[in-house]
């Protein structure tokens, strides 16, 4: 899609979140198609690849990039809230997030070239629901909640429950993703972000991995994982997570880690990689994280 084609769409810029919700509600009742647009880094590419649409059947484009309720990054002592229209550039440059949540800012530095970082948003990353989305993997490791708004108010959905299938989510047609929220990892939490692709920051991940483990007295007390490009949706690795919370981490064997990882993923062959390669890399990344975690804990 080029700018001239975008100009063919009916276009509005809601002045407030309330106005946006009213518009979404009205159009949902009428079963009219609507697109929420912030950075457009996914949607515009998808339109270029999609079949031609009738000029009479084009969706209404609602520009949400300037809504204050969706732009703010707020970090309190133990809690963070990131607006759905906050860009990856803003996230990677945030001083408190860089210090407290390096898994998130490391992801933002590699999500794409700087042009993508300046336009792309977390909300768009989640709404697109690509299983290769880097942002979803990092947020899943942080046990983030997705906050949705409609004319009836807000509701929260844990990110681990937000994706219902390939490119499908729990967001209703009358709702907008407003922000994501998560508890900040404790001081000293062990965090890791790794992206494996053809070119650093320039290609869709073959596999991306995020992990956060908090520990006390040599034992994991909170653990979160997210892995991209290894299943129809972002994988939360629940079996691996259970091993990270084992009473004695040193007792977890390499064989157990490999079995747990393979149990939690269902990679496929596609143009970017093979299922066998993805499984091999996924296992290697999990083992690498657990080795570094044991060192951090001192076990």
CSV table of C-alpha atoms in Angstrom, one decimal:
chain,number,residue,atom,x,y,z
A,1,UNK,CA,0.0,0.0,0.0
A,2,UNK,CA,1.2,3.5,-0.8
A,3,UNK,CA,0.0,6.8,0.7
A,4,UNK,CA,-2.3,7.4,-2.3
A,5,UNK,CA,-4.1,4.0,-1.6
A,6,UNK,CA,-4.4,4.9,2.1
A,7,UNK,CA,-6.1,8.1,1.1
A,8,UNK,CA,-8.9,6.0,-0.4
A,9,UNK,CA,-10.0,4.8,3.0
A,10,UNK,CA,-12.5,6.7,5.1
A,11,UNK,CA,-10.4,8.3,7.9
A,12,UNK,CA,-11.1,9.8,11.3
A,13,UNK,CA,-9.0,10.9,14.2
A,14,UNK,CA,-11.0,10.6,17.5
A,15,UNK,CA,-10.4,13.4,19.9
A,16,UNK,CA,-10.6,11.3,23.0
A,17,UNK,CA,-10.7,7.7,24.1
A,18,UNK,CA,-14.4,8.1,24.9
A,19,UNK,CA,-15.1,9.2,21.3
A,20,UNK,CA,-13.1,6.2,20.0
A,21,UNK,CA,-15.1,3.8,22.1
A,22,UNK,CA,-18.4,5.3,21.0
A,23,UNK,CA,-17.4,5.0,17.4
A,24,UNK,CA,-16.3,1.4,17.8
A,25,UNK,CA,-19.5,0.5,19.6
A,26,UNK,CA,-21.7,2.0,16.9
A,27,UNK,CA,-19.8,0.3,14.1
A,28,UNK,CA,-19.7,-3.0,15.9
A,29,UNK,CA,-23.5,-3.0,16.1
A,30,UNK,CA,-23.7,-2.3,12.4
A,31,UNK,CA,-21.1,-4.9,11.7
A,32,UNK,CA,-19.0,-2.3,9.9
A,33,UNK,CA,-15.3,-2.9,9.5
A,34,UNK,CA,-12.9,-0.7,11.4
A,35,UNK,CA,-9.1,-0.5,11.7
A,36,UNK,CA,-7.3,1.2,14.6
A,37,UNK,CA,-4.1,2.7,13.2
A,38,UNK,CA,-1.1,4.0,15.2
A,39,UNK,CA,2.3,3.2,13.6
A,40,UNK,CA,0.9,1.2,10.7
A,41,UNK,CA,4.1,-0.9,10.3
A,42,UNK,CA,2.1,-4.2,10.2
A,43,UNK,CA,-1.2,-3.1,8.7
A,44,UNK,CA,0.2,-1.3,5.7
A,45,UNK,CA,2.4,-4.2,4.8
A,46,UNK,CA,-0.5,-6.6,5.2
A,47,UNK,CA,-2.7,-4.4,2.9
A,48,UNK,CA,0.0,-4.6,0.2
A,49,UNK,CA,-0.1,-8.4,0.3
A,50,UNK,CA,-3.9,-8.8,0.7
A,51,UNK,CA,-6.4,-9.2,-2.2
A,52,UNK,CA,-7.7,-6.0,-3.7
A,53,UNK,CA,-10.8,-4.6,-1.8
A,54,UNK,CA,-13.8,-2.9,-3.4
A,55,UNK,CA,-13.7,0.9,-2.9
A,56,UNK,CA,-17.2,0.6,-1.4
A,57,UNK,CA,-16.1,-2.0,1.2
A,58,UNK,CA,-12.9,-0.3,2.6
A,59,UNK,CA,-12.7,-0.2,6.5
A,60,UNK,CA,-12.9,3.0,8.4
A,61,UNK,CA,-9.4,3.9,9.6
A,62,UNK,CA,-9.3,5.4,13.1
A,63,UNK,CA,-6.0,7.2,13.9
A,64,UNK,CA,-5.3,6.6,17.6
A,65,UNK,CA,-1.6,7.6,17.5
A,66,UNK,CA,-2.2,10.9,19.3
A,67,UNK,CA,-4.7,9.8,22.1
A,68,UNK,CA,-3.1,10.8,25.4
A,69,UNK,CA,-4.6,7.7,27.2
A,70,UNK,CA,-2.8,5.5,24.7
A,71,UNK,CA,0.5,7.3,24.6
A,72,UNK,CA,1.7,7.5,28.2
A,73,UNK,CA,4.4,5.4,29.8
A,74,UNK,CA,3.9,5.4,33.5
A,75,UNK,CA,6.3,3.7,35.9
A,76,UNK,CA,5.6,3.6,39.6
A,77,UNK,CA,7.7,1.9,42.3
A,78,UNK,CA,6.5,-1.6,41.6
A,79,UNK,CA,4.3,-1.2,38.5
A,80,UNK,CA,4.5,-0.2,34.9
A,81,UNK,CA,1.8,0.8,32.5
A,82,UNK,CA,2.6,1.4,28.8
A,83,UNK,CA,0.1,2.9,26.4
A,84,UNK,CA,-0.8,0.9,23.4
A,85,UNK,CA,0.4,3.7,21.1
A,86,UNK,CA,3.8,4.1,22.8
A,87,UNK,CA,6.5,3.4,20.2
A,88,UNK,CA,9.4,1.0,20.6
A,89,UNK,CA,11.7,4.0,20.3
A,90,UNK,CA,10.1,5.5,23.3
A,91,UNK,CA,10.2,2.3,25.2
A,92,UNK,CA,13.9,1.6,24.5
A,93,UNK,CA,14.8,5.2,25.5
A,94,UNK,CA,12.9,5.2,28.8
A,95,UNK,CA,15.4,5.5,31.6
A,96,UNK,CA,13.5,3.5,34.3
A,97,UNK,CA,12.4,0.7,32.0
A,98,UNK,CA,16.0,0.4,30.8
A,99,UNK,CA,17.1,-0.1,34.4
A,100,UNK,CA,14.3,-2.2,35.8
A,101,UNK,CA,13.1,-4.1,32.7
A,102,UNK,CA,16.1,-4.7,30.4
A,103,UNK,CA,14.3,-7.7,28.8
A,104,UNK,CA,11.8,-5.2,27.4
A,105,UNK,CA,14.1,-2.5,26.3
A,106,UNK,CA,16.5,-5.0,24.7
A,107,UNK,CA,13.6,-6.3,22.7
A,108,UNK,CA,12.6,-2.8,21.6
A,109,UNK,CA,16.2,-2.2,20.4
A,110,UNK,CA,16.0,-5.2,18.1
A,111,UNK,CA,12.3,-5.1,17.0
A,112,UNK,CA,13.3,-3.6,13.7
A,113,UNK,CA,15.4,-0.8,12.1
A,114,UNK,CA,15.1,2.6,13.8
A,115,UNK,CA,12.4,3.6,11.3
A,116,UNK,CA,10.2,0.8,12.5
A,117,UNK,CA,11.1,1.5,16.2
A,118,UNK,CA,10.0,5.1,15.7
A,119,UNK,CA,6.6,4.1,14.3
A,120,UNK,CA,5.8,0.6,15.6
A,121,UNK,CA,3.8,0.3,18.8
A,122,UNK,CA,3.2,-2.4,21.5
A,123,UNK,CA,-0.6,-2.2,20.9
A,124,UNK,CA,-0.2,-2.9,17.2
A,125,UNK,CA,2.2,-5.8,18.0
A,126,UNK,CA,-0.5,-7.4,20.2
A,127,UNK,CA,-3.4,-6.6,17.9
A,128,UNK,CA,-1.7,-8.1,14.9
A,129,UNK,CA,-1.3,-11.3,17.0
A,130,UNK,CA,1.6,-12.6,14.9
A,131,UNK,CA,3.3,-15.6,16.5
A,132,UNK,CA,6.6,-14.0,15.5
A,133,UNK,CA,5.9,-10.7,17.4
A,134,UNK,CA,8.9,-9.8,19.5
A,135,UNK,CA,6.9,-7.5,21.8
A,136,UNK,CA,4.4,-10.2,22.8
A,137,UNK,CA,7.2,-12.5,23.8
A,138,UNK,CA,8.9,-10.0,26.1
A,139,UNK,CA,5.6,-8.9,27.7
A,140,UNK,CA,4.6,-12.5,28.2
A,141,UNK,CA,7.8,-13.1,30.2
A,142,UNK,CA,6.7,-10.1,32.4
A,143,UNK,CA,3.2,-11.7,33.1
A,144,UNK,CA,1.7,-8.6,31.5
A,145,UNK,CA,-2.1,-7.8,31.4
A,146,UNK,CA,-3.7,-6.3,28.3
A,147,UNK,CA,-6.2,-3.6,29.2
A,148,UNK,CA,-9.1,-3.2,26.8
A,149,UNK,CA,-11.6,-0.3,26.8
A,150,UNK,CA,-15.1,0.0,25.5
A,151,UNK,CA,-18.2,2.1,26.2
A,152,UNK,CA,-18.9,-0.1,29.2
A,153,UNK,CA,-15.5,0.5,30.8
A,154,UNK,CA,-12.2,-1.4,31.0
A,155,UNK,CA,-11.4,-5.1,31.3
A,156,UNK,CA,-8.1,-6.8,31.8
A,157,UNK,CA,-6.9,-10.0,30.1
A,158,UNK,CA,-3.7,-11.8,31.1
A,159,UNK,CA,-1.5,-11.9,28.0
A,160,UNK,CA,-1.1,-15.6,28.4
A,161,UNK,CA,-4.8,-15.8,27.7
A,162,UNK,CA,-5.1,-13.0,25.1
A,163,UNK,CA,-4.2,-15.0,22.0
A,164,UNK,CA,-6.9,-17.5,21.0
A,165,UNK,CA,-5.3,-18.8,17.8
A,166,UNK,CA,-3.2,-17.8,14.9
A,167,UNK,CA,-3.7,-14.0,14.5
A,168,UNK,CA,-6.7,-14.2,16.7
A,169,UNK,CA,-7.3,-12.5,20.1
A,170,UNK,CA,-9.9,-11.9,22.8
A,171,UNK,CA,-10.4,-8.3,21.7
A,172,UNK,CA,-14.0,-7.7,20.7
A,173,UNK,CA,-14.9,-5.5,17.8
A,174,UNK,CA,-16.2,-2.8,20.1
A,175,UNK,CA,-12.9,-2.7,22.1
A,176,UNK,CA,-9.6,-1.0,21.8
A,177,UNK,CA,-6.3,-2.1,23.4
A,178,UNK,CA,-5.5,0.9,25.6
A,179,UNK,CA,-2.3,-0.2,27.5
A,180,UNK,CA,-0.4,-3.1,29.0
A,181,UNK,CA,0.4,-3.4,32.7
A,182,UNK,CA,2.8,-5.5,34.6
A,183,UNK,CA,4.5,-5.7,38.0
A,184,UNK,CA,8.2,-4.6,37.8
A,185,UNK,CA,10.6,-7.4,38.4
A,186,UNK,CA,12.3,-7.2,41.7
A,187,UNK,CA,15.9,-5.8,42.0
A,188,UNK,CA,18.3,-8.6,41.0
A,189,UNK,CA,15.8,-10.5,38.9
A,190,UNK,CA,17.5,-12.5,36.2
A,191,UNK,CA,16.3,-11.4,32.8
A,192,UNK,CA,17.2,-12.5,29.2
A,193,UNK,CA,16.3,-11.5,25.7
A,194,UNK,CA,17.6,-13.3,22.6
A,195,UNK,CA,16.5,-12.9,19.0
A,196,UNK,CA,17.7,-15.4,16.4
A,197,UNK,CA,17.2,-14.2,12.8
A,198,UNK,CA,19.0,-13.8,9.5
A,199,UNK,CA,20.0,-10.2,10.2
A,200,UNK,CA,20.0,-8.5,13.6
A,201,UNK,CA,17.0,-6.2,14.0
A,202,UNK,CA,16.2,-6.3,10.2
A,203,UNK,CA,14.4,-9.7,9.9
A,204,UNK,CA,11.4,-11.4,11.4
A,205,UNK,CA,12.6,-13.7,14.1
A,206,UNK,CA,13.3,-17.4,13.4
A,207,UNK,CA,13.0,-17.7,17.2
A,208,UNK,CA,12.8,-15.0,19.9
A,209,UNK,CA,13.1,-15.8,23.6
A,210,UNK,CA,12.4,-13.7,26.7
A,211,UNK,CA,12.7,-14.9,30.3
A,212,UNK,CA,12.4,-13.3,33.8
A,213,UNK,CA,13.0,-15.1,37.0
A,214,UNK,CA,13.0,-13.7,40.5
A,215,UNK,CA,14.6,-15.7,43.3
A,216,UNK,CA,15.0,-15.7,47.0
A,217,UNK,CA,17.5,-17.7,49.0
A,218,UNK,CA,18.6,-19.6,46.0
A,219,UNK,CA,15.2,-20.6,44.8
A,220,UNK,CA,12.9,-19.2,42.0
A,221,UNK,CA,9.8,-17.5,43.4
A,222,UNK,CA,8.5,-15.9,40.2
A,223,UNK,CA,9.1,-16.9,36.6
A,224,UNK,CA,7.9,-15.8,33.2
A,225,UNK,CA,8.8,-16.9,29.7
A,226,UNK,CA,7.8,-15.9,26.2
A,227,UNK,CA,8.9,-17.5,22.9
A,228,UNK,CA,8.1,-16.3,19.4
A,229,UNK,CA,7.9,-18.2,16.1
A,230,UNK,CA,7.6,-21.6,17.6
A,231,UNK,CA,3.8,-22.1,17.8
A,232,UNK,CA,0.5,-20.7,16.3
A,233,UNK,CA,0.6,-18.1,19.2
A,234,UNK,CA,3.4,-16.7,21.4
A,235,UNK,CA,4.4,-19.6,23.7
A,236,UNK,CA,4.5,-19.0,27.4
A,237,UNK,CA,6.4,-22.3,28.1
A,238,UNK,CA,4.5,-23.5,31.1
A,239,UNK,CA,6.5,-26.7,31.6
A,240,UNK,CA,9.7,-24.8,31.4
A,241,UNK,CA,8.3,-22.3,33.9
A,242,UNK,CA,7.6,-25.0,36.4
A,243,UNK,CA,11.2,-26.2,36.2
A,244,UNK,CA,12.4,-22.6,36.9
A,245,UNK,CA,10.4,-22.8,40.2
A,246,UNK,CA,11.8,-26.2,41.2
A,247,UNK,CA,12.9,-26.4,44.9
A,248,UNK,CA,16.5,-27.2,43.9
A,249,UNK,CA,17.4,-25.7,40.5
A,250,UNK,CA,20.6,-27.6,40.4
A,251,UNK,CA,18.6,-30.8,40.3
A,252,UNK,CA,17.0,-29.9,36.9
A,253,UNK,CA,18.8,-31.8,34.2
A,254,UNK,CA,19.6,-30.8,30.7
A,255,UNK,CA,17.4,-33.7,29.5
A,256,UNK,CA,14.5,-32.4,31.5
A,257,UNK,CA,14.9,-28.9,30.0
A,258,UNK,CA,15.0,-30.3,26.5
A,259,UNK,CA,11.9,-32.4,27.1
A,260,UNK,CA,10.0,-29.5,28.7
A,261,UNK,CA,10.9,-27.1,25.9
A,262,UNK,CA,9.8,-29.6,23.2
A,263,UNK,CA,6.6,-30.2,25.1
A,264,UNK,CA,5.8,-26.5,25.1
A,265,UNK,CA,6.3,-25.7,21.4
A,266,UNK,CA,4.9,-26.8,18.1
A,267,UNK,CA,7.2,-25.2,15.4
A,268,UNK,CA,6.6,-25.5,11.7
A,269,UNK,CA,8.5,-25.3,8.4
A,270,UNK,CA,8.0,-22.0,6.5
A,271,UNK,CA,10.0,-19.7,4.3
A,272,UNK,CA,12.1,-18.4,7.1
A,273,UNK,CA,13.2,-21.6,8.8
A,274,UNK,CA,12.4,-25.2,9.5
A,275,UNK,CA,10.6,-26.8,12.5
A,276,UNK,CA,13.7,-28.9,13.3
A,277,UNK,CA,16.0,-25.8,13.4
A,278,UNK,CA,13.5,-23.8,15.5
A,279,UNK,CA,13.2,-26.7,18.0
A,280,UNK,CA,17.0,-27.0,18.2
A,281,UNK,CA,17.4,-23.2,18.8
A,282,UNK,CA,14.5,-23.1,21.3
A,283,UNK,CA,16.1,-25.9,23.4
A,284,UNK,CA,19.5,-24.2,23.2
A,285,UNK,CA,18.1,-20.9,24.4
A,286,UNK,CA,16.3,-22.4,27.3
A,287,UNK,CA,19.4,-24.4,28.4
A,288,UNK,CA,21.6,-21.2,28.0
A,289,UNK,CA,19.2,-19.3,30.2
A,290,UNK,CA,19.1,-21.9,32.9
A,291,UNK,CA,22.9,-22.1,33.0
A,292,UNK,CA,23.1,-18.4,33.5
A,293,UNK,CA,20.3,-18.6,36.1
A,294,UNK,CA,22.2,-21.2,38.1
A,295,UNK,CA,25.2,-19.0,38.1
A,296,UNK,CA,23.2,-16.0,39.2
A,297,UNK,CA,21.6,-18.0,42.0
A,298,UNK,CA,24.9,-19.6,43.0
A,299,UNK,CA,23.7,-23.2,42.6
